[in-house]
PDB file of C-alpha atoms in Angstrom:
ATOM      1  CA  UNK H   1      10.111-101.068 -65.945  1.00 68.00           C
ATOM      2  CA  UNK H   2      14.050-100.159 -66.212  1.00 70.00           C
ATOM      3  CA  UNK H   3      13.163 -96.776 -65.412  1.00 68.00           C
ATOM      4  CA  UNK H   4      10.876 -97.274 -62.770  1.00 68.00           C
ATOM      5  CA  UNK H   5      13.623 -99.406 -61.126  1.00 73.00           C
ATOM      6  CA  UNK H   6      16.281 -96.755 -61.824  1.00 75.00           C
ATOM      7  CA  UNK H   7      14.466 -93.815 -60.291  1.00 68.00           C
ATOM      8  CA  UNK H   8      13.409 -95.909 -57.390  1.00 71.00           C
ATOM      9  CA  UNK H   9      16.711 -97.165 -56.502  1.00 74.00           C
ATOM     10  CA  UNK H  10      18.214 -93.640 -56.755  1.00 73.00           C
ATOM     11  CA  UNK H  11      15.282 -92.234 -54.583  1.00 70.00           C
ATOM     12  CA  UNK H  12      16.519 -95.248 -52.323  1.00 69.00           C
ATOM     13  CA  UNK H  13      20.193 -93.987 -51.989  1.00 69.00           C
ATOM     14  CA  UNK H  14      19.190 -90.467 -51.503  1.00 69.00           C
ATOM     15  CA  UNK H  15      17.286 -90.537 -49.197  1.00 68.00           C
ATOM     16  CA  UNK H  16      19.903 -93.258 -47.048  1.00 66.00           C
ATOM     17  CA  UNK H  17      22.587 -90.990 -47.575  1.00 69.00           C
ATOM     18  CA  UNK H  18      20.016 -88.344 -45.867  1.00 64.00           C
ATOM     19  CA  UNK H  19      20.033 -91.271 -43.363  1.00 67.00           C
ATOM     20  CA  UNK H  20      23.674 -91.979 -42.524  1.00 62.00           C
ATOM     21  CA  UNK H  21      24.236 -87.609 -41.788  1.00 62.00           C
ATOM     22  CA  UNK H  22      22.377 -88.657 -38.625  1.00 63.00           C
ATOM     23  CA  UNK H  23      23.664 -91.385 -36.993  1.00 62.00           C
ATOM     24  CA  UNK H  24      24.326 -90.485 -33.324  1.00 58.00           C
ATOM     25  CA  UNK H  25      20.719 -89.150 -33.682  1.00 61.00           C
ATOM     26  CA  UNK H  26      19.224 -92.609 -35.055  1.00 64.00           C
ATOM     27  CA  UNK H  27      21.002 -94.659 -32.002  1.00 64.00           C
ATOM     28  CA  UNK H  28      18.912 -91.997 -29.627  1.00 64.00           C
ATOM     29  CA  UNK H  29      15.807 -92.939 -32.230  1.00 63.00           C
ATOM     30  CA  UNK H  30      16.569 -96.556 -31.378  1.00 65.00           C
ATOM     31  CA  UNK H  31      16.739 -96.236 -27.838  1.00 64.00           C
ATOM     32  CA  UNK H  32      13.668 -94.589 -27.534  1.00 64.00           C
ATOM     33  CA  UNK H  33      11.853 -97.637 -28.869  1.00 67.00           C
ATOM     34  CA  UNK H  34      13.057 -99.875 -25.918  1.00 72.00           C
ATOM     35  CA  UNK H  35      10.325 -99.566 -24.196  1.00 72.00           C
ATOM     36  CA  UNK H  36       8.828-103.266 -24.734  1.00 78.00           C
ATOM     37  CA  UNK H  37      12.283-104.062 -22.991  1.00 76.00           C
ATOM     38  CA  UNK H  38      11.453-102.194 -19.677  1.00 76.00           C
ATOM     39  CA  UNK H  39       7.862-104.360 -19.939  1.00 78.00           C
ATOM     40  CA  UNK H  40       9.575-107.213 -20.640  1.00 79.00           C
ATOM     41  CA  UNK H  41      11.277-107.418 -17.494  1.00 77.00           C
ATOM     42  CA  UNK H  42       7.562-106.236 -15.804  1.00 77.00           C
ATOM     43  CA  UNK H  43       5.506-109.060 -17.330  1.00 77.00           C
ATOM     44  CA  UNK H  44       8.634-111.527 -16.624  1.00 78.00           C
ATOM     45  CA  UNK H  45       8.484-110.814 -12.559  1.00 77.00           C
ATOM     46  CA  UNK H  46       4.507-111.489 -12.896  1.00 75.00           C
ATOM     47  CA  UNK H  47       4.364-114.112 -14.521  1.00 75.00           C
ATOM     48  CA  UNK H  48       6.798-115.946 -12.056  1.00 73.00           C
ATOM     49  CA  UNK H  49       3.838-115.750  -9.498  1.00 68.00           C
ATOM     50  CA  UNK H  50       0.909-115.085 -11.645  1.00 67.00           C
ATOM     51  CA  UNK H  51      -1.453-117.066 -14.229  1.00 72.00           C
ATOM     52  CA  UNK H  52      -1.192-115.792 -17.372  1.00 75.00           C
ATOM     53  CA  UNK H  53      -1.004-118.581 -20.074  1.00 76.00           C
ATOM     54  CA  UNK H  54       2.678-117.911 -20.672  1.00 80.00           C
ATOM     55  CA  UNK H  55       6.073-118.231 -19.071  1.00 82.00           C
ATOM     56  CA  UNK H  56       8.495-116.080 -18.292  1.00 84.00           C
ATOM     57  CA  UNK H  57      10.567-117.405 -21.248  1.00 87.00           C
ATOM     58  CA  UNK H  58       7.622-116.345 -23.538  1.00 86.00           C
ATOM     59  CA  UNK H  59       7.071-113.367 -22.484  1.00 87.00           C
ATOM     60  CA  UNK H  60      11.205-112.495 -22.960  1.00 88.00           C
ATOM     61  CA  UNK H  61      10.311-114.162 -26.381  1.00 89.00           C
ATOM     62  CA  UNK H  62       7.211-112.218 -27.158  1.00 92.00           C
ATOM     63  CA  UNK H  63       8.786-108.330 -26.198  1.00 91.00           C
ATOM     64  CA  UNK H  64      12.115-108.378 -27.918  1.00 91.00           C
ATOM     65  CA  UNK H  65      10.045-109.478 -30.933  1.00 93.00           C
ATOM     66  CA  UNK H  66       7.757-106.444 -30.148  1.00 93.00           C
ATOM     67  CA  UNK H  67      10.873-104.267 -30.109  1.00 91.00           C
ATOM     68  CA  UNK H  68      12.031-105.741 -32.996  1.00 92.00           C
ATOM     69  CA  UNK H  69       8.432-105.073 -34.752  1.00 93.00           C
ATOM     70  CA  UNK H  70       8.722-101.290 -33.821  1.00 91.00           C
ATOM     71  CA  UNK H  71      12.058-100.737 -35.235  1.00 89.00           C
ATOM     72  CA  UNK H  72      11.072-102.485 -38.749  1.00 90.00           C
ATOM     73  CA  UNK H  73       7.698-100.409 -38.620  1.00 91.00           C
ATOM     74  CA  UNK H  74       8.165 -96.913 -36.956  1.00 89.00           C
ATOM     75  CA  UNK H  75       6.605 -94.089 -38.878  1.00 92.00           C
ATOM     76  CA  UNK H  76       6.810 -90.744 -38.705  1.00 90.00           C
ATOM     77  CA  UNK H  77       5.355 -89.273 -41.765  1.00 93.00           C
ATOM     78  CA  UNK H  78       2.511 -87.622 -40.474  1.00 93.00           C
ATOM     79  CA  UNK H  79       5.120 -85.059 -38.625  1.00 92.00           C
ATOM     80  CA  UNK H  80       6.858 -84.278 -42.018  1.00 91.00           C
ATOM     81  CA  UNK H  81       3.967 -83.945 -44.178  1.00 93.00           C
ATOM     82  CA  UNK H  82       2.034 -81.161 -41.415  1.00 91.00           C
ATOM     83  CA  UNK H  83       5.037 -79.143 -41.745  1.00 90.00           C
ATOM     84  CA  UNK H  84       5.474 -79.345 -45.544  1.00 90.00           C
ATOM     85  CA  UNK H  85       1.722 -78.398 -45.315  1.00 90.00           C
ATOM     86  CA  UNK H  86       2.187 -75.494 -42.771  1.00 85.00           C
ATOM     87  CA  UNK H  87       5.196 -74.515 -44.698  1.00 86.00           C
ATOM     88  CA  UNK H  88       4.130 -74.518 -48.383  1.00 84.00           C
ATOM     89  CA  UNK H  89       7.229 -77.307 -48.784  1.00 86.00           C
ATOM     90  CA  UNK H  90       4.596 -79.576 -50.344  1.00 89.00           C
ATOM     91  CA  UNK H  91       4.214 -77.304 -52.928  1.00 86.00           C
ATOM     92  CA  UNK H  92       7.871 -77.739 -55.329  1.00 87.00           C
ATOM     93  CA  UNK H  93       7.027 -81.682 -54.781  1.00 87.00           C
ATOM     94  CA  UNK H  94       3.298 -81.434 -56.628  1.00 87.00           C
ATOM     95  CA  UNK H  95       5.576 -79.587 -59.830  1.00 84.00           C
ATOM     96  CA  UNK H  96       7.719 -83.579 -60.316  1.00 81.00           C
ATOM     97  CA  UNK H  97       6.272 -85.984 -62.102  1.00 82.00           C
ATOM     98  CA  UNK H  98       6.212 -88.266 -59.289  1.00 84.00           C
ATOM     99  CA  UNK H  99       3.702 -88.305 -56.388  1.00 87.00           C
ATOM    100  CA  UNK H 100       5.150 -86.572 -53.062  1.00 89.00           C
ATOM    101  CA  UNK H 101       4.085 -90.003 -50.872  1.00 90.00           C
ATOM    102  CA  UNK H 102       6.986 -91.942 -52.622  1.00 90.00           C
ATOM    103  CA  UNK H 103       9.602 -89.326 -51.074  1.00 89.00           C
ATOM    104  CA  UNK H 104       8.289 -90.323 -47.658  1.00 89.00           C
ATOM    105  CA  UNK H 105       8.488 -94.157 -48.369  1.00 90.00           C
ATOM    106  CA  UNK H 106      11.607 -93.780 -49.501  1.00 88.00           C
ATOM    107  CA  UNK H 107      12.600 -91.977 -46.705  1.00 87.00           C
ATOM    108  CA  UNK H 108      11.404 -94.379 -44.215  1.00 88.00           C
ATOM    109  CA  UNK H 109      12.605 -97.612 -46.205  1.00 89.00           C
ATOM    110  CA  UNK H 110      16.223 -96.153 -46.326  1.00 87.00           C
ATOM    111  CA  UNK H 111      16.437 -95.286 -42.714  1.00 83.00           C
ATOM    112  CA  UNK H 112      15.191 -99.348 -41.725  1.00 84.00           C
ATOM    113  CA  UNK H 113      18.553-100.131 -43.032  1.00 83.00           C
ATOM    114  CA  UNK H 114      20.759 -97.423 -41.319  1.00 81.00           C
ATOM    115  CA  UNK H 115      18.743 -98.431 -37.767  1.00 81.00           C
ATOM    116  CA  UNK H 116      19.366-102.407 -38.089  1.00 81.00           C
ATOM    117  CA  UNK H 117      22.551-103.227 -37.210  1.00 80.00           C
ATOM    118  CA  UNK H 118      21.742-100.388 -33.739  1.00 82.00           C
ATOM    119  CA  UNK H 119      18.535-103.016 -33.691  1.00 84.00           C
ATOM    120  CA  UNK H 120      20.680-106.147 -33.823  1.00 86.00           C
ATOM    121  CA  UNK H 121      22.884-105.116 -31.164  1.00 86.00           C
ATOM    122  CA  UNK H 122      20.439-104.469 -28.981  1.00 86.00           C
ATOM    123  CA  UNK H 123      18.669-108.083 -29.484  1.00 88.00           C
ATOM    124  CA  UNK H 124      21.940-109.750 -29.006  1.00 89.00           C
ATOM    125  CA  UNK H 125      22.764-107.659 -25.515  1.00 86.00           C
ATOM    126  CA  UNK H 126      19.019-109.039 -24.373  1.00 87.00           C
ATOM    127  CA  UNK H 127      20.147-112.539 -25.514  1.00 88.00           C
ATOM    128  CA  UNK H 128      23.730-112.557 -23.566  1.00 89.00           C
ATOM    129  CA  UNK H 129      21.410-111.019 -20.290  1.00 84.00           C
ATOM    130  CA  UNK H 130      18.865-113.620 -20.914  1.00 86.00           C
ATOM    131  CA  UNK H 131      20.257-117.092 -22.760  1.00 87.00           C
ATOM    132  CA  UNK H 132      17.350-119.411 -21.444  1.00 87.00           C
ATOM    133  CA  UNK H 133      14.839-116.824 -23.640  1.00 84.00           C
ATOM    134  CA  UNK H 134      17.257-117.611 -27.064  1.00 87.00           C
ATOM    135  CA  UNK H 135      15.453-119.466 -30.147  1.00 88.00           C
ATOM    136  CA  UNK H 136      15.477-119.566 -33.488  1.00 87.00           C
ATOM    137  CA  UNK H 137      11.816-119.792 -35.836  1.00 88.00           C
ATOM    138  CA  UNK H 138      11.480-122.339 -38.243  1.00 88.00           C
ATOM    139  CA  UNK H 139      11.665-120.852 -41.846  1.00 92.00           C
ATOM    140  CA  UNK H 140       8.226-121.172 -42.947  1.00 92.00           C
ATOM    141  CA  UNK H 141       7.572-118.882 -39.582  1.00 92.00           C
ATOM    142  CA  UNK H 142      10.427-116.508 -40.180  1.00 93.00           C
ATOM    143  CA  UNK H 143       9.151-116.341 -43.611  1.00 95.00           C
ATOM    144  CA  UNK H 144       5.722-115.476 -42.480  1.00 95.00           C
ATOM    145  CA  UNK H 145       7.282-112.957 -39.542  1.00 95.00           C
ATOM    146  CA  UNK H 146       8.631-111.306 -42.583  1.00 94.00           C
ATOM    147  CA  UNK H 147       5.450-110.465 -45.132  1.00 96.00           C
ATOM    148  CA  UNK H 148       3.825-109.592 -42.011  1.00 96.00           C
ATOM    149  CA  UNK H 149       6.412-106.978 -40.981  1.00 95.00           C
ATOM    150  CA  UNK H 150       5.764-105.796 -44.265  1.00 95.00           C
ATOM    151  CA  UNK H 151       2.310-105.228 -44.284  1.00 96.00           C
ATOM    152  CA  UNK H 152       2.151-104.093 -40.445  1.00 97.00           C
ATOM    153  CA  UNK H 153       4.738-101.416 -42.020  1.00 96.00           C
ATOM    154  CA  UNK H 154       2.607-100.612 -44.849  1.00 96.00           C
ATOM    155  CA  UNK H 155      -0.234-100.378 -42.360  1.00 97.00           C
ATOM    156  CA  UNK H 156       1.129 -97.983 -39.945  1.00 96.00           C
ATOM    157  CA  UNK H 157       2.361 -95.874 -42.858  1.00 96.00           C
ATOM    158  CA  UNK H 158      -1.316 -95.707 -44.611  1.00 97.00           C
ATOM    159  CA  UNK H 159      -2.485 -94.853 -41.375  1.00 96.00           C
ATOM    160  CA  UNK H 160      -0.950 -92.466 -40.266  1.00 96.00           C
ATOM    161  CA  UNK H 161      -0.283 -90.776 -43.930  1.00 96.00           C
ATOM    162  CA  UNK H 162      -3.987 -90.839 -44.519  1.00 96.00           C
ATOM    163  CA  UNK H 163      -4.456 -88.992 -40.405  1.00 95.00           C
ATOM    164  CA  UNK H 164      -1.416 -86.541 -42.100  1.00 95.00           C
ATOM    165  CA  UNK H 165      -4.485 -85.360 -44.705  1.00 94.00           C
ATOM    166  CA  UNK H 166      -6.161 -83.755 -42.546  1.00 93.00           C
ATOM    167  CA  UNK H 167      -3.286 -81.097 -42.126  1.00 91.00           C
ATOM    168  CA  UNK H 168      -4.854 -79.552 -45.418  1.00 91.00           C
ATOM    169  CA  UNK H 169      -8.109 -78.806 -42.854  1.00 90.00           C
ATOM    170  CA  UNK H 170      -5.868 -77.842 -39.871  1.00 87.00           C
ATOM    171  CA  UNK H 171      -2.163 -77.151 -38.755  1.00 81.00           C
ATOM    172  CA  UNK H 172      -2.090 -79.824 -35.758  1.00 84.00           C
ATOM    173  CA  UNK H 173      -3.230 -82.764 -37.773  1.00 87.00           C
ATOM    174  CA  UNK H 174      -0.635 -85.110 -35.729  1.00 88.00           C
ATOM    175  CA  UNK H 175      -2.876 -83.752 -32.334  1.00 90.00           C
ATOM    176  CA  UNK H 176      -5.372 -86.900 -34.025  1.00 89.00           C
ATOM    177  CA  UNK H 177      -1.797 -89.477 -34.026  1.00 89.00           C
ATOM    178  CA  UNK H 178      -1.810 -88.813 -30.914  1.00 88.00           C
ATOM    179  CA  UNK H 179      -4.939 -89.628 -29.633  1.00 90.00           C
ATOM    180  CA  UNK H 180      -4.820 -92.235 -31.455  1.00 92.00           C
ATOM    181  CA  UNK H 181      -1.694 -93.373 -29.855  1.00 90.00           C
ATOM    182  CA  UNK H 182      -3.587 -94.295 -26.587  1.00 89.00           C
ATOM    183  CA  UNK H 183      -5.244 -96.894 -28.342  1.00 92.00           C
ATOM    184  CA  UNK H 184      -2.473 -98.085 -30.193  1.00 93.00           C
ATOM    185  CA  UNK H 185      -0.658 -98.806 -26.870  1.00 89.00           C
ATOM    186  CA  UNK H 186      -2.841-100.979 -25.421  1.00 89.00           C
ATOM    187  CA  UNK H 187      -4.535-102.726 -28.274  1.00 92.00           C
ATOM    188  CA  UNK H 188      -1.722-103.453 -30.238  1.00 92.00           C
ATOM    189  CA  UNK H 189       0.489-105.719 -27.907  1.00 90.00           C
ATOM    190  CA  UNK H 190       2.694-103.208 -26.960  1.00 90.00           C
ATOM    191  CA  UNK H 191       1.451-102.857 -23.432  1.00 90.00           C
ATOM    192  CA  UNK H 192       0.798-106.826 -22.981  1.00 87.00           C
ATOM    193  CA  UNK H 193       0.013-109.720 -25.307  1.00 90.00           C
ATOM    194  CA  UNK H 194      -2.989-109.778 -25.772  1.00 89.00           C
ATOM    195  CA  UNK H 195      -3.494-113.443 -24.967  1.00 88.00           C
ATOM    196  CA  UNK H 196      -3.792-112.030 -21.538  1.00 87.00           C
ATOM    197  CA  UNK H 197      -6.498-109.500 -22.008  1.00 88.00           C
ATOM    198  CA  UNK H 198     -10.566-111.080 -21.320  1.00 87.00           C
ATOM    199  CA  UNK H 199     -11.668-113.542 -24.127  1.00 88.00           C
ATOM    200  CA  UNK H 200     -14.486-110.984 -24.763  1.00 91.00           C
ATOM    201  CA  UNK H 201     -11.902-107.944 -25.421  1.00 90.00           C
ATOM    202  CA  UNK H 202      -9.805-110.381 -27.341  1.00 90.00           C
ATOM    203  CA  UNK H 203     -12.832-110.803 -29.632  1.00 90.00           C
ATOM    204  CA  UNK H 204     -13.418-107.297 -29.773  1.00 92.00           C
ATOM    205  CA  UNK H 205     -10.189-105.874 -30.764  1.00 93.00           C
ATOM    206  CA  UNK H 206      -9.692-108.430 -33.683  1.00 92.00           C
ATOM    207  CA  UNK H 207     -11.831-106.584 -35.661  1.00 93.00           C
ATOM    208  CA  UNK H 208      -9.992-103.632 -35.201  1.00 95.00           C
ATOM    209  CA  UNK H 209      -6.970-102.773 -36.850  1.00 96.00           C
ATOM    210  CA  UNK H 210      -4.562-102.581 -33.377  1.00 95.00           C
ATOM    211  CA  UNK H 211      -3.779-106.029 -32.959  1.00 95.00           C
ATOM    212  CA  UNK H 212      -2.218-106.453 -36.593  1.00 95.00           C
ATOM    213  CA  UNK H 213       0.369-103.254 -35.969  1.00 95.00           C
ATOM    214  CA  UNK H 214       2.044-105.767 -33.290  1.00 95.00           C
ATOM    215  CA  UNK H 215       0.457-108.554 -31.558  1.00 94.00           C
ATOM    216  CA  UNK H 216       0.329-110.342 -34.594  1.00 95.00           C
ATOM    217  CA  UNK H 217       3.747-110.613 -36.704  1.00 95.00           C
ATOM    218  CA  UNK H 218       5.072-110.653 -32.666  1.00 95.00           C
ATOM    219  CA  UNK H 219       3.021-113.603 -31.942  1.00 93.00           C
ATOM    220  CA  UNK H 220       3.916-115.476 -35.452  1.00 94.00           C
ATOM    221  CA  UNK H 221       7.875-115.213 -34.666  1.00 93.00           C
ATOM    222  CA  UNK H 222       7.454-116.324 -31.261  1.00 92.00           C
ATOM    223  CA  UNK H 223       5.440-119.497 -31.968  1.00 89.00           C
ATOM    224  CA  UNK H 224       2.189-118.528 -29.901  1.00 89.00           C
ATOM    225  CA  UNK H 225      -0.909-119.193 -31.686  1.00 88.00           C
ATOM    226  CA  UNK H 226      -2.616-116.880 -34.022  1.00 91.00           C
ATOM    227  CA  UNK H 227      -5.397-117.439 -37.094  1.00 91.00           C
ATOM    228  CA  UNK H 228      -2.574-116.750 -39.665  1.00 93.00           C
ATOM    229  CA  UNK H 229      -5.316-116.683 -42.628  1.00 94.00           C
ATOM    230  CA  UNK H 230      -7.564-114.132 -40.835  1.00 93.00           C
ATOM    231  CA  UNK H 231      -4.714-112.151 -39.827  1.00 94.00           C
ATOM    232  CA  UNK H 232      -3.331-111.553 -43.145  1.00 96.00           C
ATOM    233  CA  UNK H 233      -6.790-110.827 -44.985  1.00 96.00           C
ATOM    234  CA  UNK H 234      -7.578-108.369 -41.725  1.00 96.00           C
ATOM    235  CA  UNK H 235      -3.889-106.463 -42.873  1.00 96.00           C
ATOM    236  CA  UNK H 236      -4.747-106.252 -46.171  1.00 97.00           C
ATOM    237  CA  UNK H 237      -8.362-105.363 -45.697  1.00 97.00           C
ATOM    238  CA  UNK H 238      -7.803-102.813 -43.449  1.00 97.00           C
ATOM    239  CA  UNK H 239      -5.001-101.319 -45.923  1.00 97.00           C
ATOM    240  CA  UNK H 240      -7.153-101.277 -48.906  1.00 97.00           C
ATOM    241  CA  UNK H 241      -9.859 -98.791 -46.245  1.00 97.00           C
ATOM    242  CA  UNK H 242      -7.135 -96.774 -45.221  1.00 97.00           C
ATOM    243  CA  UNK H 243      -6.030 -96.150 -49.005  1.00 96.00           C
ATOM    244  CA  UNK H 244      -9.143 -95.849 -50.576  1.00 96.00           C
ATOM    245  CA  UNK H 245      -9.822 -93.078 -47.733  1.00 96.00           C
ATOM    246  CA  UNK H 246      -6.382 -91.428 -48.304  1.00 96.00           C
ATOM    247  CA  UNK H 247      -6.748 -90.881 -51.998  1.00 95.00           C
ATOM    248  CA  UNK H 248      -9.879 -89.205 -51.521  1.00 96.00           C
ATOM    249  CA  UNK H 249      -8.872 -86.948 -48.824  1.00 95.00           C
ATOM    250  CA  UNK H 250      -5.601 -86.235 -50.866  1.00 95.00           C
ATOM    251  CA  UNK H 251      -7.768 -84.948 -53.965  1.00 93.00           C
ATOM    252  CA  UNK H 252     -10.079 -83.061 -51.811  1.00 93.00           C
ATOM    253  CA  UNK H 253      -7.299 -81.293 -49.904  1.00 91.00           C
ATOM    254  CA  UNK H 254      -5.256 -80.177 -52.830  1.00 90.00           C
ATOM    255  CA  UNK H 255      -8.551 -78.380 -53.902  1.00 88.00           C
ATOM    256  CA  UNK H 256      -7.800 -76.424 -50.777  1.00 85.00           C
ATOM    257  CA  UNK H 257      -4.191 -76.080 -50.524  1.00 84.00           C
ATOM    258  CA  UNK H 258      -2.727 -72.999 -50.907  1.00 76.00           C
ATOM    259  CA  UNK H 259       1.068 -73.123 -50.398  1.00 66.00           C
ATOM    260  CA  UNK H 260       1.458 -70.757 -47.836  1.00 61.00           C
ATOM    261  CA  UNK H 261       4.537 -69.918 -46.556  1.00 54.00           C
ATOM    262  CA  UNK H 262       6.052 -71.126 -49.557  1.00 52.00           C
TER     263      UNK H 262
END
């Protein structure tokens, strides 16, 4: 167990020094994510003169949460592992003793930590602009915020890794992220809570896996209310599917990988 902790936590600091060489670059990565901000101010404005369920306060509440949810959960690994396909990069990894999947979670652990304290600026500029929206959760609910962050990270990354197998069957494999990207905007809570959206839709969606990658940890921080039991089973469930369909499209590609370009 030593070990294992040893080679982990060096993985860890490699790949954040990797992190840190980039800085300027992550602030830009950072910014780019801000879009829940620009809704924010949208969904404000209409709620002032609309009926929605929600004030104007909770809405404020409800998108810097959902900013804060994308910066603890963006993933990216689907872009890196079609090019170490494409490339025949993947093919040094296989020769370790150590599955190539735990370089790309280390990679994305180490740069949550360079990206925070960008993150934490950011929240506290929206909270000077906007005082009346300021709160802090309860510690049972931060508590729960925080495993589900987790899991909606571990989510996204099974997700996307397992769409990144397909790059053994084709050279655009991310061309399938990003179709699945229109769904993921608007049935995840990034668009608009989805507290808003029909009662029928709102049934619908549940028992996809959308509403779990941000509607829910936003909604559990904020205080609006959620089916925390279902929601938690649903992450895990739908983790378990995604892994159990990445291993076996792992093992089947490798019987057609050929390391070109290597």
């Amino acid at each position: 167990m030593k070990k294992i902790i040893r080679k982990a936590l060096t993985l860890l600091l490699v790949y954040y020094a990797y992190s840190v060489e980039y800085r300027a670059e992550l602030i830009f990565w950072v910014l780019s994510g801000s879009l829940p901000i620009i809704l924010m101010g949208i969904w404000i404005q209409a709620a002032q003169g609309g009926q929605f369920g929600l004030s104007p306060v909770d809405f404020g509440r409800y998108f810097i949460t959902v900013f804060i949810v994308r910066q603890l959960t963006a993933v990216w690994v689907i872009w890196e592992f079609e090019t170490e396909i494409v490339q025949g990069k993947l093919s040094p990894k296989l020769l370790q003793p150590l599955d190539p999947v735990w370089h790309h979670v280390a990679g994305h652990i180490s740069e949550r930590f360079t990206r925070l304290m960008f993150t934490f600026l950011l929240v506290a500029l929206f909270f000077i602009l906007y005082p009346q929206a300021f709160w802090l959760p309860g510690l049972s609910r931060f508590l729960l915020f925080t495993l589900a962050a987790v899991l909606t990270f571990a989510l996204r990354f099974t997700i996307q890794y397992t769409f990144a197998m397909l790059a053994f069957w084709t050279e655009r494999a991310s061309a399938l992220e990003n179709f699945w990207l229109l769904f993921y905007l608007f049935l995840s809570g990034l668009i608009a809570p989805l507290k808003v959206f029909p009662e029928p839709v709102q049934k619908i969606v549940m028992f996809t896996p959308f509403p779990y990658l941000i509607d829910f940890p936003a909604s559990l921080l904020v205080g609006l209310p959620v089916d925390i039991g279902r929601g938690f089973w649903s992450m895990v469930g739908w983790i378990l599917v995604f892994l159990g369909m990445n291993r076996f499209l792992w093992r089947a590609g490798l019987k057609r990988y050929s390391g070109m370009g290597a």
